[in-house]
Amino acid sequence: MLLLITLKLMRSRDTVLELFSTFAFLEGDRVRQWLPEPRLRRSMQQCLTDVRAPDTGVSAHAWSLYWYKIWQSSQESALADASPVRIPAAQLHLAAYLQEACYWTAQKTVQRFPQLEFTLADYFQLASSETGRVLKGFNPGFGTNLKSYAPIVLTNFLKDYLRQRRAIDVCSDWALLRKMSQKRITEVLQNAGTSPDEREEYSFAWTCFKTICVPTGSAPVETEKTSQPEATMWRAIADLYNRQRGAQLTAEQIETRLTKLTRWIRAYFYPAVDSLNKVKPGQDSGELQDSLADPVATSLLEAAIADESDQERQQQRSRLHQTLAEALASLDATAQKILGLFYRENLSQQALADRMAMSQPTVSRRLKKAEEALLQKMLENLRGEMNKLPDPSELKHISIALKDWLASYYRPGAS
């Protein structure tokens, strides 16, 4: 039902060119129109010309693999060269491709949490900003596709975001500084586009704040209600900073730095979608779109298409599907019914418990046990295909692939 409503609210994008170069413009809870991003459109048109393929000649899935492999190569290259963080063209093409997935996720979230002040547009913007998170976890070798994988990751992200935001919203600026770890402060400063020298200055100012305001061995306090430090404390923070760094900053300058840091922290935890025309962080000129990478050799597209049609891969997926279907059929009737209601009708655990006349903890336990049994069969299958056990870091993504398979099994048209 949700999918049917969504389709009525959205005009479908019919061409590959549209899918990889346009973004949704929302009006209320519906997509009013699809807006083309000129640079992405030119990039996609050039790719279509280079491979001499008509717009409808290569599937959207193949193009998603093409751009994913380019994105993957750009990440490996940046890591090897210690290059500055930038948004690759491939990621922006994939962000366009995943707009429907972001919308479905936003719609599901706003229905699940109607009591919150966030709108569908808010959730959509948040989901759209997390394309990188989706790509980092995606692995086409697990037998899933990007468009069905994305909503699972984005749904989990939005739930975590809401929990995290609630915790931050009740904090004063100074309580927020007390809660931060050194790792988080470093991430915040990098996200703000600060230079290495600036990161060192702000980070040390924060360290001095923690040293003075949260002395070692102090009794726990309700940090959410922490008030602004008094003038004597600001002077103590400045004195410590100046002694350690040989500087001459005033208490007011230290306070100004830490106030700015709290704004960056809140901006970091409340991400927004950036326009391609936005000035790059830490610079006075130049736009994000200036950093778009040029398309690489068309051999990557050929590899993606080959990957899509590769007979051995199709056979592996077929064997995995058969293994999981047989494992599912071997479960007891109650476990099968619980899985069916959960994945086919998308019921919450509490609604499922009411339907089954069970307690919610019992349903949760039975659901988890059934999924673990299927996951074990899936791991055995993958071990046979790869002649080795999956890497521990891959287990989370294999689990997500299983949930994706169950959703597709019970609702074939859902993705």
PDB file of N, CA, C and O in Angstrom, residues 265-308:
ATOM      1  N   ILE A 265      29.715  21.561  15.905  1.00  0.00           N
ATOM      2  CA  ILE A 265      29.274  20.248  16.405  1.00  0.00           C
ATOM      3  C   ILE A 265      27.822  20.004  16.024  1.00  0.00           C
ATOM      4  O   ILE A 265      27.457  18.936  15.517  1.00  0.00           O
ATOM      5  N   ARG A 266      26.969  20.997  16.247  1.00  0.00           N
ATOM      6  CA  ARG A 266      25.559  20.832  15.919  1.00  0.00           C
ATOM      7  C   ARG A 266      25.356  20.690  14.415  1.00  0.00           C
ATOM      8  O   ARG A 266      24.524  19.901  13.963  1.00  0.00           O
ATOM      9  N   ALA A 267      26.138  21.422  13.638  1.00  0.00           N
ATOM     10  CA  ALA A 267      26.045  21.293  12.179  1.00  0.00           C
ATOM     11  C   ALA A 267      26.495  19.910  11.725  1.00  0.00           C
ATOM     12  O   ALA A 267      25.939  19.334  10.784  1.00  0.00           O
ATOM     13  N   TYR A 268      27.493  19.356  12.404  1.00  0.00           N
ATOM     14  CA  TYR A 268      28.009  18.032  12.055  1.00  0.00           C
ATOM     15  C   TYR A 268      26.965  16.956  12.334  1.00  0.00           C
ATOM     16  O   TYR A 268      26.785  16.027  11.549  1.00  0.00           O
ATOM     17  N   PHE A 269      26.247  17.091  13.455  1.00  0.00           N
ATOM     18  CA  PHE A 269      25.254  16.088  13.817  1.00  0.00           C
ATOM     19  C   PHE A 269      23.914  16.317  13.143  1.00  0.00           C
ATOM     20  O   PHE A 269      23.052  15.450  13.154  1.00  0.00           O
ATOM     21  N   TYR A 270      23.722  17.479  12.538  1.00  0.00           N
ATOM     22  CA  TYR A 270      22.503  17.775  11.802  1.00  0.00           C
ATOM     23  C   TYR A 270      22.872  18.010  10.348  1.00  0.00           C
ATOM     24  O   TYR A 270      22.861  19.137   9.863  1.00  0.00           O
ATOM     25  N   PRO A 271      23.252  16.979   9.604  1.00  0.00           N
ATOM     26  CA  PRO A 271      23.738  17.184   8.233  1.00  0.00           C
ATOM     27  C   PRO A 271      22.647  17.700   7.311  1.00  0.00           C
ATOM     28  O   PRO A 271      21.467  17.456   7.517  1.00  0.00           O
ATOM     29  N   ALA A 272      23.056  18.428   6.298  1.00  0.00           N
ATOM     30  CA  ALA A 272      22.134  18.942   5.293  1.00  0.00           C
ATOM     31  C   ALA A 272      22.694  18.639   3.914  1.00  0.00           C
ATOM     32  O   ALA A 272      23.888  18.408   3.754  1.00  0.00           O
ATOM     33  N   VAL A 273      21.813  18.637   2.922  1.00  0.00           N
ATOM     34  CA  VAL A 273      22.247  18.382   1.552  1.00  0.00           C
ATOM     35  C   VAL A 273      22.850  19.655   0.987  1.00  0.00           C
ATOM     36  O   VAL A 273      22.226  20.714   1.023  1.00  0.00           O
ATOM     37  N   ASP A 274      24.065  19.577   0.494  1.00  0.00           N
ATOM     38  CA  ASP A 274      24.739  20.736  -0.068  1.00  0.00           C
ATOM     39  C   ASP A 274      24.427  20.877  -1.543  1.00  0.00           C
ATOM     40  O   ASP A 274      24.378  19.900  -2.278  1.00  0.00           O
ATOM     41  N   SER A 275      24.237  22.106  -1.977  1.00  0.00           N
ATOM     42  CA  SER A 275      24.106  22.381  -3.398  1.00  0.00           C
ATOM     43  C   SER A 275      25.464  22.232  -4.064  1.00  0.00           C
ATOM     44  O   SER A 275      26.503  22.494  -3.459  1.00  0.00           O
ATOM     45  N   LEU A 276      25.441  21.820  -5.311  1.00  0.00           N
ATOM     46  CA  LEU A 276      26.706  21.740  -6.050  1.00  0.00           C
ATOM     47  C   LEU A 276      27.302  23.122  -6.263  1.00  0.00           C
ATOM     48  O   LEU A 276      28.490  23.242  -6.581  1.00  0.00           O
ATOM     49  N   ASN A 277      26.486  24.155  -6.083  1.00  0.00           N
ATOM     50  CA  ASN A 277      26.973  25.508  -6.282  1.00  0.00           C
ATOM     51  C   ASN A 277      27.436  26.153  -4.983  1.00  0.00           C
ATOM     52  O   ASN A 277      27.782  27.327  -4.966  1.00  0.00           O
ATOM     53  N   LYS A 278      27.432  25.394  -3.903  1.00  0.00           N
ATOM     54  CA  LYS A 278      27.878  25.936  -2.625  1.00  0.00           C
ATOM     55  C   LYS A 278      29.389  26.095  -2.618  1.00  0.00           C
ATOM     56  O   LYS A 278      30.119  25.261  -3.142  1.00  0.00           O
ATOM     57  N   VAL A 279      29.864  27.173  -1.983  1.00  0.00           N
ATOM     58  CA  VAL A 279      31.302  27.398  -1.882  1.00  0.00           C
ATOM     59  C   VAL A 279      31.923  26.281  -1.054  1.00  0.00           C
ATOM     60  O   VAL A 279      31.378  25.871  -0.035  1.00  0.00           O
ATOM     61  N   LYS A 280      33.064  25.789  -1.492  1.00  0.00           N
ATOM     62  CA  LYS A 280      33.718  24.690  -0.799  1.00  0.00           C
ATOM     63  C   LYS A 280      34.143  25.118   0.603  1.00  0.00           C
ATOM     64  O   LYS A 280      34.593  26.242   0.804  1.00  0.00           O
ATOM     65  N   PRO A 281      34.008  24.223   1.611  1.00  0.00           N
ATOM     66  CA  PRO A 281      34.361  24.567   2.990  1.00  0.00           C
ATOM     67  C   PRO A 281      35.793  25.063   3.093  1.00  0.00           C
ATOM     68  O   PRO A 281      36.710  24.502   2.489  1.00  0.00           O
ATOM     69  N   GLY A 282      35.996  26.132   3.879  1.00  0.00           N
ATOM     70  CA  GLY A 282      37.335  26.626   4.129  1.00  0.00           C
ATOM     71  C   GLY A 282      37.902  27.451   2.998  1.00  0.00           C
ATOM     72  O   GLY A 282      39.089  27.799   3.023  1.00  0.00           O
ATOM     73  N   GLN A 283      37.081  27.776   1.980  1.00  0.00           N
ATOM     74  CA  GLN A 283      37.585  28.552   0.852  1.00  0.00           C
ATOM     75  C   GLN A 283      36.661  29.732   0.580  1.00  0.00           C
ATOM     76  O   GLN A 283      35.480  29.711   0.910  1.00  0.00           O
ATOM     77  N   ASP A 284      37.209  30.774  -0.016  1.00  0.00           N
ATOM     78  CA  ASP A 284      36.433  31.965  -0.327  1.00  0.00           C
ATOM     79  C   ASP A 284      35.781  31.885  -1.694  1.00  0.00           C
ATOM     80  O   ASP A 284      34.896  32.658  -2.025  1.00  0.00           O
ATOM     81  N   SER A 285      36.261  30.988  -2.534  1.00  0.00           N
ATOM     82  CA  SER A 285      35.712  30.865  -3.877  1.00  0.00           C
ATOM     83  C   SER A 285      35.796  29.420  -4.317  1.00  0.00           C
ATOM     84  O   SER A 285      36.429  28.590  -3.666  1.00  0.00           O
ATOM     85  N   GLY A 286      35.179  29.147  -5.460  1.00  0.00           N
ATOM     86  CA  GLY A 286      35.169  27.769  -5.958  1.00  0.00           C
ATOM     87  C   GLY A 286      33.972  27.021  -5.435  1.00  0.00           C
ATOM     88  O   GLY A 286      33.536  27.231  -4.305  1.00  0.00           O
ATOM     89  N   GLU A 287      33.402  26.176  -6.255  1.00  0.00           N
ATOM     90  CA  GLU A 287      32.195  25.461  -5.890  1.00  0.00           C
ATOM     91  C   GLU A 287      32.454  23.970  -5.787  1.00  0.00           C
ATOM     92  O   GLU A 287      33.450  23.455  -6.311  1.00  0.00           O
ATOM     93  N   LEU A 288      31.539  23.282  -5.100  1.00  0.00           N
ATOM     94  CA  LEU A 288      31.675  21.833  -4.959  1.00  0.00           C
ATOM     95  C   LEU A 288      31.751  21.156  -6.315  1.00  0.00           C
ATOM     96  O   LEU A 288      32.476  20.173  -6.492  1.00  0.00           O
ATOM     97  N   GLN A 289      30.994  21.673  -7.282  1.00  0.00           N
ATOM     98  CA  GLN A 289      30.975  21.004  -8.577  1.00  0.00           C
ATOM     99  C   GLN A 289      32.323  21.110  -9.286  1.00  0.00           C
ATOM    100  O   GLN A 289      32.601  20.362 -10.223  1.00  0.00           O
ATOM    101  N   ASP A 290      33.190  22.056  -8.839  1.00  0.00           N
ATOM    102  CA  ASP A 290      34.515  22.144  -9.450  1.00  0.00           C
ATOM    103  C   ASP A 290      35.349  20.904  -9.151  1.00  0.00           C
ATOM    104  O   ASP A 290      36.331  20.627  -9.823  1.00  0.00           O
ATOM    105  N   SER A 291      34.962  20.169  -8.079  1.00  0.00           N
ATOM    106  CA  SER A 291      35.723  18.991  -7.677  1.00  0.00           C
ATOM    107  C   SER A 291      35.205  17.705  -8.291  1.00  0.00           C
ATOM    108  O   SER A 291      35.681  16.624  -7.963  1.00  0.00           O
ATOM    109  N   LEU A 292      34.214  17.816  -9.166  1.00  0.00           N
ATOM    110  CA  LEU A 292      33.690  16.601  -9.799  1.00  0.00           C
ATOM    111  C   LEU A 292      34.777  15.924 -10.603  1.00  0.00           C
ATOM    112  O   LEU A 292      35.484  16.556 -11.383  1.00  0.00           O
ATOM    113  N   ALA A 293      34.896  14.638 -10.391  1.00  0.00           N
ATOM    114  CA  ALA A 293      35.912  13.889 -11.134  1.00  0.00           C
ATOM    115  C   ALA A 293      35.438  13.616 -12.549  1.00  0.00           C
ATOM    116  O   ALA A 293      34.257  13.419 -12.803  1.00  0.00           O
ATOM    117  N   ASP A 294      36.350  13.619 -13.489  1.00  0.00           N
ATOM    118  CA  ASP A 294      35.988  13.275 -14.865  1.00  0.00           C
ATOM    119  C   ASP A 294      35.710  11.789 -14.966  1.00  0.00           C
ATOM    120  O   ASP A 294      36.341  10.979 -14.286  1.00  0.00           O
ATOM    121  N   PRO A 295      34.779  11.379 -15.822  1.00  0.00           N
ATOM    122  CA  PRO A 295      34.513   9.946 -15.995  1.00  0.00           C
ATOM    123  C   PRO A 295      35.775   9.206 -16.430  1.00  0.00           C
ATOM    124  O   PRO A 295      36.575   9.728 -17.190  1.00  0.00           O
ATOM    125  N   VAL A 296      35.926   8.002 -15.943  1.00  0.00           N
ATOM    126  CA  VAL A 296      37.091   7.212 -16.300  1.00  0.00           C
ATOM    127  C   VAL A 296      36.779   6.378 -17.533  1.00  0.00           C
ATOM    128  O   VAL A 296      35.729   6.498 -18.135  1.00  0.00           O
ATOM    129  N   ALA A 297      37.722   5.537 -17.879  1.00  0.00           N
ATOM    130  CA  ALA A 297      37.592   4.745 -19.101  1.00  0.00           C
ATOM    131  C   ALA A 297      36.297   3.949 -19.130  1.00  0.00           C
ATOM    132  O   ALA A 297      35.804   3.472 -18.116  1.00  0.00           O
ATOM    133  N   THR A 298      35.724   3.814 -20.336  1.00  0.00           N
ATOM    134  CA  THR A 298      34.451   3.102 -20.474  1.00  0.00           C
ATOM    135  C   THR A 298      34.598   1.615 -20.204  1.00  0.00           C
ATOM    136  O   THR A 298      33.599   0.910 -20.130  1.00  0.00           O
ATOM    137  N   SER A 299      35.823   1.144 -20.037  1.00  0.00           N
ATOM    138  CA  SER A 299      36.000  -0.274 -19.721  1.00  0.00           C
ATOM    139  C   SER A 299      35.329  -0.622 -18.402  1.00  0.00           C
ATOM    140  O   SER A 299      34.914  -1.755 -18.177  1.00  0.00           O
ATOM    141  N   LEU A 300      35.228   0.375 -17.493  1.00  0.00           N
ATOM    142  CA  LEU A 300      34.550   0.120 -16.228  1.00  0.00           C
ATOM    143  C   LEU A 300      33.066  -0.162 -16.453  1.00  0.00           C
ATOM    144  O   LEU A 300      32.466  -0.979 -15.769  1.00  0.00           O
ATOM    145  N   LEU A 301      32.470   0.548 -17.395  1.00  0.00           N
ATOM    146  CA  LEU A 301      31.069   0.272 -17.711  1.00  0.00           C
ATOM    147  C   LEU A 301      30.925  -1.114 -18.308  1.00  0.00           C
ATOM    148  O   LEU A 301      30.018  -1.870 -17.976  1.00  0.00           O
ATOM    149  N   GLU A 302      31.841  -1.443 -19.212  1.00  0.00           N
ATOM    150  CA  GLU A 302      31.806  -2.776 -19.812  1.00  0.00           C
ATOM    151  C   GLU A 302      31.931  -3.848 -18.742  1.00  0.00           C
ATOM    152  O   GLU A 302      31.261  -4.880 -18.789  1.00  0.00           O
ATOM    153  N   ALA A 303      32.807  -3.579 -17.743  1.00  0.00           N
ATOM    154  CA  ALA A 303      32.972  -4.553 -16.653  1.00  0.00           C
ATOM    155  C   ALA A 303      31.697  -4.652 -15.829  1.00  0.00           C
ATOM    156  O   ALA A 303      31.297  -5.733 -15.400  1.00  0.00           O
ATOM    157  N   ALA A 304      31.028  -3.511 -15.631  1.00  0.00           N
ATOM    158  CA  ALA A 304      29.791  -3.524 -14.855  1.00  0.00           C
ATOM    159  C   ALA A 304      28.703  -4.307 -15.575  1.00  0.00           C
ATOM    160  O   ALA A 304      27.956  -5.071 -14.967  1.00  0.00           O
ATOM    161  N   ILE A 305      28.618  -4.093 -16.883  1.00  0.00           N
ATOM    162  CA  ILE A 305      27.615  -4.820 -17.667  1.00  0.00           C
ATOM    163  C   ILE A 305      27.929  -6.316 -17.662  1.00  0.00           C
ATOM    164  O   ILE A 305      27.047  -7.164 -17.505  1.00  0.00           O
ATOM    165  N   ALA A 306      29.220  -6.618 -17.810  1.00  0.00           N
ATOM    166  CA  ALA A 306      29.620  -8.025 -17.774  1.00  0.00           C
ATOM    167  C   ALA A 306      29.309  -8.625 -16.413  1.00  0.00           C
ATOM    168  O   ALA A 306      28.858  -9.758 -16.297  1.00  0.00           O
ATOM    169  N   ASP A 307      29.537  -7.812 -15.363  1.00  0.00           N
ATOM    170  CA  ASP A 307      29.255  -8.283 -14.014  1.00  0.00           C
ATOM    171  C   ASP A 307      27.771  -8.578 -13.864  1.00  0.00           C
ATOM    172  O   ASP A 307      27.375  -9.538 -13.199  1.00  0.00           O
ATOM    173  N   GLU A 308      26.936  -7.741 -14.487  1.00  0.00           N
ATOM    174  CA  GLU A 308      25.494  -7.927 -14.379  1.00  0.00           C
ATOM    175  C   GLU A 308      25.038  -9.201 -15.069  1.00  0.00           C
ATOM    176  O   GLU A 308      24.137  -9.893 -14.607  1.00  0.00           O
TER     177      GLU A 308
END
